[in-house]
PDB file of C-alpha atoms in Angstrom:
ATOM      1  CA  UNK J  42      41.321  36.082  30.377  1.00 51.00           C
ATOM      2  CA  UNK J  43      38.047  33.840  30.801  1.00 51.00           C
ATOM      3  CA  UNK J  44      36.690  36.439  28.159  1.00 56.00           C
ATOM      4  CA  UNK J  45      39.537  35.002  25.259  1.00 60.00           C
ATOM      5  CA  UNK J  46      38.548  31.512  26.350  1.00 57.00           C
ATOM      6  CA  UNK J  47      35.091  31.724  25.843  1.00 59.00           C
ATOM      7  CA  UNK J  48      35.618  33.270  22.263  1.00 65.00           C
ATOM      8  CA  UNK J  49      37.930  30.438  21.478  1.00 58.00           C
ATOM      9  CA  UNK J  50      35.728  27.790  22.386  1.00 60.00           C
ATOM     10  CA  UNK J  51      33.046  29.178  20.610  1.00 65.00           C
ATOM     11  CA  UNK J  52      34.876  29.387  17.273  1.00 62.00           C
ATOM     12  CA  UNK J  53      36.753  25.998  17.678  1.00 58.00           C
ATOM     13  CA  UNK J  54      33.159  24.263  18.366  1.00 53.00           C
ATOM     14  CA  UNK J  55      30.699  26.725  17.172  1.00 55.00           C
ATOM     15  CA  UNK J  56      28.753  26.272  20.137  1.00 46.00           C
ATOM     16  CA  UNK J  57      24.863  28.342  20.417  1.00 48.00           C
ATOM     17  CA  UNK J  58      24.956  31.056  23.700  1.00 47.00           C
ATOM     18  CA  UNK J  59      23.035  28.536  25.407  1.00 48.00           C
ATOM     19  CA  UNK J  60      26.024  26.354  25.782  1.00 48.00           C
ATOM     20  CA  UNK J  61      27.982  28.509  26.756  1.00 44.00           C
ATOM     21  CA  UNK J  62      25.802  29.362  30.119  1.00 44.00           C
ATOM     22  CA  UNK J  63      28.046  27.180  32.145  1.00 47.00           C
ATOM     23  CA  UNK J  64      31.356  28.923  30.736  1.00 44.00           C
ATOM     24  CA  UNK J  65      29.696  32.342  32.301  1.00 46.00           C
ATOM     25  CA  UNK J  66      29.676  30.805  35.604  1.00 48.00           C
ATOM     26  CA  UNK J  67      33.599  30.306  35.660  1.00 46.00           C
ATOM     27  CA  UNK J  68      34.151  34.014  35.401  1.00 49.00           C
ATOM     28  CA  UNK J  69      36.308  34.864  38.117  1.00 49.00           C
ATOM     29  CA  UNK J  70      38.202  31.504  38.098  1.00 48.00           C
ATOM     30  CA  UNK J  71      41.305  30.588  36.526  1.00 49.00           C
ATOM     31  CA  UNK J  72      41.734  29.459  33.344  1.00 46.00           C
ATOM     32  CA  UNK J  73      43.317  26.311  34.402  1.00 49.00           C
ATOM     33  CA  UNK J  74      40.365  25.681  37.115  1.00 49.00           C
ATOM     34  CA  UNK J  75      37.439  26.566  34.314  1.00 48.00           C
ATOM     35  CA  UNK J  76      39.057  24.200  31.884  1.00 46.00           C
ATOM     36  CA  UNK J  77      38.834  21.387  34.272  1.00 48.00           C
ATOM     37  CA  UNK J  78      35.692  21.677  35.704  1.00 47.00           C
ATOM     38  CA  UNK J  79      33.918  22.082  32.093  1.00 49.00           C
ATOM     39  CA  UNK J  80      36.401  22.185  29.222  1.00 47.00           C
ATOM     40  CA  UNK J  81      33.621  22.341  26.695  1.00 46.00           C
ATOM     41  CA  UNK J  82      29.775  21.131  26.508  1.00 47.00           C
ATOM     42  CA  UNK J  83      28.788  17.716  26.249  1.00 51.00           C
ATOM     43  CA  UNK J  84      28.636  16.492  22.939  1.00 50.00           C
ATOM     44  CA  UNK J  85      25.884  15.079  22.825  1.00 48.00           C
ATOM     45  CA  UNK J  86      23.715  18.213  22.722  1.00 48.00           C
ATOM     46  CA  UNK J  87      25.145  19.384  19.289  1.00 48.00           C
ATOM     47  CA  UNK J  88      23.301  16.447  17.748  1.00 47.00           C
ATOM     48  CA  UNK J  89      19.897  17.461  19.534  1.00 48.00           C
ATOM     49  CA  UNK J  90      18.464  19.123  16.744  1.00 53.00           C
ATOM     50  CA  UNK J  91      19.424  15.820  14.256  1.00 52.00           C
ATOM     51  CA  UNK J  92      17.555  13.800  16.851  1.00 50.00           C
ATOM     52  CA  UNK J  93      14.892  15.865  16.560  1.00 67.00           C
ATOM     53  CA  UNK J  94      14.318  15.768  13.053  1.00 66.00           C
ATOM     54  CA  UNK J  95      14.542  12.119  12.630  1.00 69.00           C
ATOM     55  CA  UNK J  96      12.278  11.848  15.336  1.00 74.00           C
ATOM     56  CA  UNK J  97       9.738  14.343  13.297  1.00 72.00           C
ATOM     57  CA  UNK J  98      10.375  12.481  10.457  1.00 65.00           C
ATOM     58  CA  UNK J  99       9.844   8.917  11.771  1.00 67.00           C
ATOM     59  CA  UNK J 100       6.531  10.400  13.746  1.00 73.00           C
ATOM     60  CA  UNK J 101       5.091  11.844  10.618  1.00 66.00           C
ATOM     61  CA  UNK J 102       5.892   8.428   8.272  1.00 61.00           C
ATOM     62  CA  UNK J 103       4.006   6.468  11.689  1.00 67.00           C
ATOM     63  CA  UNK J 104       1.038   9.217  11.347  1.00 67.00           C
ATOM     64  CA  UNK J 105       0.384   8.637   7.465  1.00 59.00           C
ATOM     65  CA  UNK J 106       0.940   4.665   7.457  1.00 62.00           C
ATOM     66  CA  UNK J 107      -1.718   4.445  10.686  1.00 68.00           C
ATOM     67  CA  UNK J 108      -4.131   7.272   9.024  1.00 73.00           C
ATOM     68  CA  UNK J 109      -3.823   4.977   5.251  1.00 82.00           C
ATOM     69  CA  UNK J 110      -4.302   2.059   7.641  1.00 84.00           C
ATOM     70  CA  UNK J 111      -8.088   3.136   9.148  1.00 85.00           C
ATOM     71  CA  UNK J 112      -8.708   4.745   5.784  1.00 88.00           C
ATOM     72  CA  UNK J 113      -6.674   2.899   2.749  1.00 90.00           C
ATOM     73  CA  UNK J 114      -8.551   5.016   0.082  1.00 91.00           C
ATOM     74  CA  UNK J 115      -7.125   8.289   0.936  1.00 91.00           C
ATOM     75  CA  UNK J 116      -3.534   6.943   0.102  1.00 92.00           C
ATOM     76  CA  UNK J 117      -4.981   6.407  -3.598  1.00 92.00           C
ATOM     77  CA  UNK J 118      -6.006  10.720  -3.761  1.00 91.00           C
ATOM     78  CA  UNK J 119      -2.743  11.713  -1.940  1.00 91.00           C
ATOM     79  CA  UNK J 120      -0.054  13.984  -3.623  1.00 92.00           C
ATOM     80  CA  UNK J 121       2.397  10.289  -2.954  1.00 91.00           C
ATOM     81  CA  UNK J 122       0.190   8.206  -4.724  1.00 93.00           C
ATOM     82  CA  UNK J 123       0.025  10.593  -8.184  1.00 93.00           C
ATOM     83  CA  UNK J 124       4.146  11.145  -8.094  1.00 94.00           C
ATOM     84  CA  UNK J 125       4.573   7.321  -7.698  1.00 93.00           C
ATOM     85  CA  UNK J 126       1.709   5.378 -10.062  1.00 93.00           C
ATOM     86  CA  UNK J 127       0.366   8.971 -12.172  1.00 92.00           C
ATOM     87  CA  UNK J 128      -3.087   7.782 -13.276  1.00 91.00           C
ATOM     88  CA  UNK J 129      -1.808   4.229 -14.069  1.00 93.00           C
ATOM     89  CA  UNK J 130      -2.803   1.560 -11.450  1.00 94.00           C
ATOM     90  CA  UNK J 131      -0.492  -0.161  -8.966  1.00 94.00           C
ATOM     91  CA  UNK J 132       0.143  -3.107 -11.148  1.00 94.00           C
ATOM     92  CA  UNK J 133       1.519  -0.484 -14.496  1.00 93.00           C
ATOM     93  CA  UNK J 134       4.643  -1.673 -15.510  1.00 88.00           C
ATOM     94  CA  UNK J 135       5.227  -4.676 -12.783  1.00 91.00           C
ATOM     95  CA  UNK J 136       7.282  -7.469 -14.071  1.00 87.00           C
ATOM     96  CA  UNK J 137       8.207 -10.272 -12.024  1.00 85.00           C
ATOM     97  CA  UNK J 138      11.726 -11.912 -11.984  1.00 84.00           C
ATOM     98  CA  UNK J 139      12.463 -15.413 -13.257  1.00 84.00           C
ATOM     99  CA  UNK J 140      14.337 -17.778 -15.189  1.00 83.00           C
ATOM    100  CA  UNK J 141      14.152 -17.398 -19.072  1.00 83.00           C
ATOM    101  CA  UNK J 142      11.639 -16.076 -21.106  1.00 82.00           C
ATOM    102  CA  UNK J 143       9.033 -17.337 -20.348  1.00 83.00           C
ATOM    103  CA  UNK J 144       7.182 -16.435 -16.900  1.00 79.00           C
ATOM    104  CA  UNK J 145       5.729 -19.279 -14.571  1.00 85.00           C
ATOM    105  CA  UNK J 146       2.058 -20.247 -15.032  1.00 87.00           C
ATOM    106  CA  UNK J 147       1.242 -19.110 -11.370  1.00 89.00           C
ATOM    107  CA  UNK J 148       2.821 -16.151  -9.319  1.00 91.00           C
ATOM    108  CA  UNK J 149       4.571 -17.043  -6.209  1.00 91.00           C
ATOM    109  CA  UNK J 150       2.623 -17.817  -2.899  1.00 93.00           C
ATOM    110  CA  UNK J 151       3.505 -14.941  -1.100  1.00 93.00           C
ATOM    111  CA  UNK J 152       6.184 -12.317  -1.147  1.00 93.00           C
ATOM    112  CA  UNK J 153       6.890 -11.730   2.678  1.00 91.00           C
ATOM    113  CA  UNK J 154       7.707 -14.942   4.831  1.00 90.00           C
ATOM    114  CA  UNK J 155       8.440 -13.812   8.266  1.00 86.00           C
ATOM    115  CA  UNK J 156      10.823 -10.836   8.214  1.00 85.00           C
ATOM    116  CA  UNK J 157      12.205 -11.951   4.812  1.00 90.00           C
ATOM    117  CA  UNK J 158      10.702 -10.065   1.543  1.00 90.00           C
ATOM    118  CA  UNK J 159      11.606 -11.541  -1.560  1.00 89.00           C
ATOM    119  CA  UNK J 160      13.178  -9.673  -4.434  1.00 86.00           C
ATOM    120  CA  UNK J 161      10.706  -7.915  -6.526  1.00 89.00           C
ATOM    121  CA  UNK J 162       7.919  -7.954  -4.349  1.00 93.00           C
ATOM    122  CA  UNK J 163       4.009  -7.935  -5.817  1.00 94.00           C
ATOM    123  CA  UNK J 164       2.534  -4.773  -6.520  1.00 94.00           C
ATOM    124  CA  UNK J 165       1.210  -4.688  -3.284  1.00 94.00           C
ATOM    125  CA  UNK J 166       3.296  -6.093  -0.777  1.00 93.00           C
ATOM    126  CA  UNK J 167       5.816  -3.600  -2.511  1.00 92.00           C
ATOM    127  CA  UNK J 168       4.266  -0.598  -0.896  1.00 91.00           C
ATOM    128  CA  UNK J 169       3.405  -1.048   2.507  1.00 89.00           C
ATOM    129  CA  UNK J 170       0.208   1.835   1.820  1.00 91.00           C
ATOM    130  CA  UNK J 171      -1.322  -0.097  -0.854  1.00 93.00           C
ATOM    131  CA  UNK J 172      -3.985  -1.585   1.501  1.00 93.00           C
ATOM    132  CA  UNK J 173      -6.669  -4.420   0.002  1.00 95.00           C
ATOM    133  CA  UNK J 174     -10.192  -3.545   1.793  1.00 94.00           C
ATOM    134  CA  UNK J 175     -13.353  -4.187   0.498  1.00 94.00           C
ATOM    135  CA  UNK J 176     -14.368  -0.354   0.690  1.00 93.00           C
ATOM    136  CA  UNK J 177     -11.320   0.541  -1.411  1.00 94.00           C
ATOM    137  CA  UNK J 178     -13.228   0.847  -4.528  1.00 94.00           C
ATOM    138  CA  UNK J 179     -10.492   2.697  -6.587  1.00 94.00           C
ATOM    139  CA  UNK J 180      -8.158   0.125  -5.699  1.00 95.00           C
ATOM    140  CA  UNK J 181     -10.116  -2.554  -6.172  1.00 96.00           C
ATOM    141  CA  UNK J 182     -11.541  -1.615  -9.854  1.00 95.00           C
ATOM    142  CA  UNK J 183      -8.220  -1.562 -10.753  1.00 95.00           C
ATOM    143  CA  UNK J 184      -8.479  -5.607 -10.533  1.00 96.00           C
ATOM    144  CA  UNK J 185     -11.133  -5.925 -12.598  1.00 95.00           C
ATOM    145  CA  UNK J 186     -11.515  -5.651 -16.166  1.00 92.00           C
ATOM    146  CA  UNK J 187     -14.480  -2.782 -17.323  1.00 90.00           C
ATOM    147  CA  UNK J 188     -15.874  -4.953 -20.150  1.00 87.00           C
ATOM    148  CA  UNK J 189     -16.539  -8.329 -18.733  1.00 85.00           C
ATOM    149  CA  UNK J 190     -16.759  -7.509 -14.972  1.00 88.00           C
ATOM    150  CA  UNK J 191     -14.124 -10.527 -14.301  1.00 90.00           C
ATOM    151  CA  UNK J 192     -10.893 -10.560 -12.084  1.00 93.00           C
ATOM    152  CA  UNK J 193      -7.647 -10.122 -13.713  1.00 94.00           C
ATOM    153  CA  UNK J 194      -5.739 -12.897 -13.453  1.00 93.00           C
ATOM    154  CA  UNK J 195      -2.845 -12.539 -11.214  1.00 93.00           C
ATOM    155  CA  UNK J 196       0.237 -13.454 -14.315  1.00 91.00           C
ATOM    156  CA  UNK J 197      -1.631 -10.467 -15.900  1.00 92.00           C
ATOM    157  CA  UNK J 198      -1.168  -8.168 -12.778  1.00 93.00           C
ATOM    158  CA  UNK J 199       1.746  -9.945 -11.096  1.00 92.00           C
ATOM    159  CA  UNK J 200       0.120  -9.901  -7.620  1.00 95.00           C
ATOM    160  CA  UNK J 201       1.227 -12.979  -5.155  1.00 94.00           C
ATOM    161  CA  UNK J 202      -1.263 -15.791  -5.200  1.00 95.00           C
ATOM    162  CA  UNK J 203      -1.354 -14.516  -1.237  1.00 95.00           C
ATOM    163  CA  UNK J 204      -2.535 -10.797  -1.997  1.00 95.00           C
ATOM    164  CA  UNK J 205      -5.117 -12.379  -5.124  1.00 95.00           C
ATOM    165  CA  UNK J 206      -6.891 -14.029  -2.235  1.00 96.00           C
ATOM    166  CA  UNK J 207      -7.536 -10.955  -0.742  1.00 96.00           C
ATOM    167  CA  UNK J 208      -8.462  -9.242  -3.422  1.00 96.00           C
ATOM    168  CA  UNK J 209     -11.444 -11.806  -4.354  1.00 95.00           C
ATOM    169  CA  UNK J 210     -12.729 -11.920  -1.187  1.00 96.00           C
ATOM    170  CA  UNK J 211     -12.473  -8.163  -1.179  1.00 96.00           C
ATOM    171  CA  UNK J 212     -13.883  -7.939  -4.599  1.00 95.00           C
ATOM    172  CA  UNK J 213     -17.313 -10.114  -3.550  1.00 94.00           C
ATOM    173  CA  UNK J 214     -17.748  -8.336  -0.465  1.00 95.00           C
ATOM    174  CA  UNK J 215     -17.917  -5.372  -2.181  1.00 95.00           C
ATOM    175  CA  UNK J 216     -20.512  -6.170  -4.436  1.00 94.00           C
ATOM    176  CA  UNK J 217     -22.279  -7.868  -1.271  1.00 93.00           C
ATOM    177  CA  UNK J 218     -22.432  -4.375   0.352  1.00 94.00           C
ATOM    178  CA  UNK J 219     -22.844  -3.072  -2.783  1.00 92.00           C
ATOM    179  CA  UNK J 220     -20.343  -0.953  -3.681  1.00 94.00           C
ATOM    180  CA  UNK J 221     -19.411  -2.807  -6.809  1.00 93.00           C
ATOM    181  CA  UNK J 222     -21.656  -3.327  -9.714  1.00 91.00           C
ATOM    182  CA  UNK J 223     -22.623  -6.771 -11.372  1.00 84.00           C
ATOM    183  CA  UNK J 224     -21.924  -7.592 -14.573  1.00 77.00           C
ATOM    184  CA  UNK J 225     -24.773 -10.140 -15.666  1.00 78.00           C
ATOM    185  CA  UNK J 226     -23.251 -11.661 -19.010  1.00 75.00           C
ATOM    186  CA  UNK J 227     -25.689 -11.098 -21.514  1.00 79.00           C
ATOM    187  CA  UNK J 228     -27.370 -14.105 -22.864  1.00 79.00           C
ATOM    188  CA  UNK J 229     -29.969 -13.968 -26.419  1.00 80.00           C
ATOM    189  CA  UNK J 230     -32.616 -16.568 -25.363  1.00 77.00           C
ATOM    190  CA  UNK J 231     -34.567 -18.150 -28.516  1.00 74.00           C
ATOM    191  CA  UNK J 232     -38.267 -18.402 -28.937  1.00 70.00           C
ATOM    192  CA  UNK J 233     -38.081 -21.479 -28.237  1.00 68.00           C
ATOM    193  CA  UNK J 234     -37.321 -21.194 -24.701  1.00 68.00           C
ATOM    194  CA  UNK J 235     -40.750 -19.081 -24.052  1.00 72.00           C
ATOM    195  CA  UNK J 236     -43.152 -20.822 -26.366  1.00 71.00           C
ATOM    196  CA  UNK J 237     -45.451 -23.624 -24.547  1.00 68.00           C
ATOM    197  CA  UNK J 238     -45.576 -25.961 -27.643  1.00 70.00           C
ATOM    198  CA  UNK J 239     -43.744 -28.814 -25.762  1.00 65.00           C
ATOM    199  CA  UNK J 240     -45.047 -31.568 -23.734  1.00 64.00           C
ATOM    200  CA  UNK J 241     -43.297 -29.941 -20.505  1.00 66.00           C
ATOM    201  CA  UNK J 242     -45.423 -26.878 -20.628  1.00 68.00           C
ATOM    202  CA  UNK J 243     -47.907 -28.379 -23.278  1.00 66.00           C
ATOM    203  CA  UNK J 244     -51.870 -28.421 -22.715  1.00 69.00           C
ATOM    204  CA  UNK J 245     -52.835 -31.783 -21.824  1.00 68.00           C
ATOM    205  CA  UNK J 246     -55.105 -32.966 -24.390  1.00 67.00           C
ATOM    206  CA  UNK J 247     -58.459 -33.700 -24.412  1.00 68.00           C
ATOM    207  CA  UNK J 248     -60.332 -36.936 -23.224  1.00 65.00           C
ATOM    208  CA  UNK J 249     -60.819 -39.445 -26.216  1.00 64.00           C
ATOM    209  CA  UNK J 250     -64.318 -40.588 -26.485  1.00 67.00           C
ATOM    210  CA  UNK J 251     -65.086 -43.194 -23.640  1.00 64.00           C
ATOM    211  CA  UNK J 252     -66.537 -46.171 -24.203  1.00 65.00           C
ATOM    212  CA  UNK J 253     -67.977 -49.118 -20.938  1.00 64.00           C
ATOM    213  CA  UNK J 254     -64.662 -50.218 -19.323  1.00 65.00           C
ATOM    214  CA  UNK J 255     -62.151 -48.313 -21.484  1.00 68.00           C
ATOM    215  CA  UNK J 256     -59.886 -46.406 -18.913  1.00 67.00           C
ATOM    216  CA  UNK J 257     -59.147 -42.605 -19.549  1.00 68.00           C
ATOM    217  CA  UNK J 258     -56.120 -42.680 -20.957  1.00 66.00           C
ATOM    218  CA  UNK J 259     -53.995 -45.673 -21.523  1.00 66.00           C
ATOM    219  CA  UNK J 260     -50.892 -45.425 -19.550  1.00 69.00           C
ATOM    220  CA  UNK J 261     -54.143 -45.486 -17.023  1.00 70.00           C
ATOM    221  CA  UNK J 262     -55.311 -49.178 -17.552  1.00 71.00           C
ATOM    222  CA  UNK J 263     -52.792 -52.537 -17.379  1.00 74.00           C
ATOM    223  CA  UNK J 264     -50.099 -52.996 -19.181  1.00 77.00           C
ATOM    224  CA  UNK J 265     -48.828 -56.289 -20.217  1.00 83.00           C
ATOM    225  CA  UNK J 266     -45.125 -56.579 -20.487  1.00 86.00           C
ATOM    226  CA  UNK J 267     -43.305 -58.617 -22.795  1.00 90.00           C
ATOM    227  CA  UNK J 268     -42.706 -62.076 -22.373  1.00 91.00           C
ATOM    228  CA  UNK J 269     -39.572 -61.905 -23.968  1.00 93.00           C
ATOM    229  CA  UNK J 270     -38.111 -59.422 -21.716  1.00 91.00           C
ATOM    230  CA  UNK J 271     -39.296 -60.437 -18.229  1.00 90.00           C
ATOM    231  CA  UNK J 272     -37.596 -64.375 -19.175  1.00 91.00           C
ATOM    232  CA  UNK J 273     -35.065 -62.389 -19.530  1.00 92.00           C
ATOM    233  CA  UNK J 274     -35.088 -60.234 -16.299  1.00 90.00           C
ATOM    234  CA  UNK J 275     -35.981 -63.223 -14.899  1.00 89.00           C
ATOM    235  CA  UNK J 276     -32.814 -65.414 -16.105  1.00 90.00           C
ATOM    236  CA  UNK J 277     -30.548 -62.653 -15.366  1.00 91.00           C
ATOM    237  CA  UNK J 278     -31.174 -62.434 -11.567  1.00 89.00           C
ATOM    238  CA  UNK J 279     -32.279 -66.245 -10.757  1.00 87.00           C
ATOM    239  CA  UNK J 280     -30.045 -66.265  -7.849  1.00 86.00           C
ATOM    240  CA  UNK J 281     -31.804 -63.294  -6.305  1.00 86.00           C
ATOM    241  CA  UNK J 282     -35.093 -63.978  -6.488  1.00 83.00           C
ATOM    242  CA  UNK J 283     -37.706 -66.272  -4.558  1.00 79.00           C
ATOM    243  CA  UNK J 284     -39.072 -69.427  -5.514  1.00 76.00           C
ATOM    244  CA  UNK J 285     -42.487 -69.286  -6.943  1.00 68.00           C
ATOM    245  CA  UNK J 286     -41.523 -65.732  -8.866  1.00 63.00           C
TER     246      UNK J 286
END
């Protein structure tokens, strides 16, 4: 009789043998008695394995986010990054939302306030692995144009006013430690600017030919203003200057 029990429990809840350990102790008990002390297993333990998974899963997504966090460039050579962005960068394809036409002259300040996140995040407040640091080159040179060395502006790119903050200051430090190059504009100086015909860079000419009590020059010796002009001076600050002057 306890035999035909246990086969009906397991095919009305499809339990594993291991459930069915404490069924094997009622052997030799009625059916009545067996059924009351442990009518079937708890049912909690068929959703073990589910548990388990999620657990895996949520363990493994914690592993990657804290492994992108102490190293941000691997994210940008993982098999994620190429099915997500391909070869294009982060910003590919971004478009932010707004009224009419006609986009806003500046992005929006920042894209997470709190635990609020605005519809349509940036590019990279979007995806939590996209990580701005200054020796994240490949993300970084994705921000900056290859001919003129400059900083996309952020309508171009769509990146929060926020996130373009970080970027510049992760941009110059960078090139501080030197792992970006500078681009030094290139400028066509004239002649002009290397010859030493002017008076700046001139040779001083030589000494006229002296004669008794001439001076060397003749910003050297006195110089007697005009009359005209100091009556002037003179008339136009009376009230500030001392009798007798």
């Amino acid at each position: 009789m306890s035999t035909s029990f246990q086969s009906v429990i397991r095919a009305a809840f499809r339990l594993s043998p291991s459930n069915l350990f404490p069924l094997r102790q009622c052997q030799g008990i009625s059916v009545r008695t067996c059924a009351a002390l442990r009518p079937f297993a708890p049912p909690s333990h068929s959703f073990c394995q589910v548990v388990t998974l999620q657990d895996e899963a949520a363990t493994q997504a914690t592993e990657a986010l804290s492994r992108y966090k102490d190293r941000p460039w691997d994210y940008l050579e993982s098999e994620e990054y190429i099915e997500r962005y391909g070869a294009n960068p982060v910003w590919a394809g971004y478009r932010r939302n707004h009224k009419g036409g006609i986009p806003p002259q500046k992005t929006r300040k920042t894209c997470i306030r709190g635990d609020k996140i605005c519809g349509n995040p940036c590019p990279i407040c979007r995806d939590s692995n996209v990580i701005i640091h200054h020796q994240n080159v490949k993300l970084l040179q994705q921000f900056i144009s290859p001919h003129t060395g400059m900083v996309y502006d952020p309508t171009r790119t769509g990146v929060c006013m926020k996130q373009q903050k970080k970027l510049s200051e992760a941009i110059n430090t960078a090139r501080d430690h030197g792992f970006l190059p500078f681009q030094i504009p290139y400028v066509d100086f004239a002649g002009e600017d290397y010859s030493n015909c002017h008076d700046a860079v001139g040779v001083t000419p030589p000494a006229p030919a002296l004669k008794s009590g001439d001076e060397w020059y003749e910003w050297y010796g006195e110089i007697t203003p005009d009359e005209n002009e100091v009556a002037k001076v003179r008339k136009t600050y009376k009230a500030y200057l001392k009798p007798g002057i």
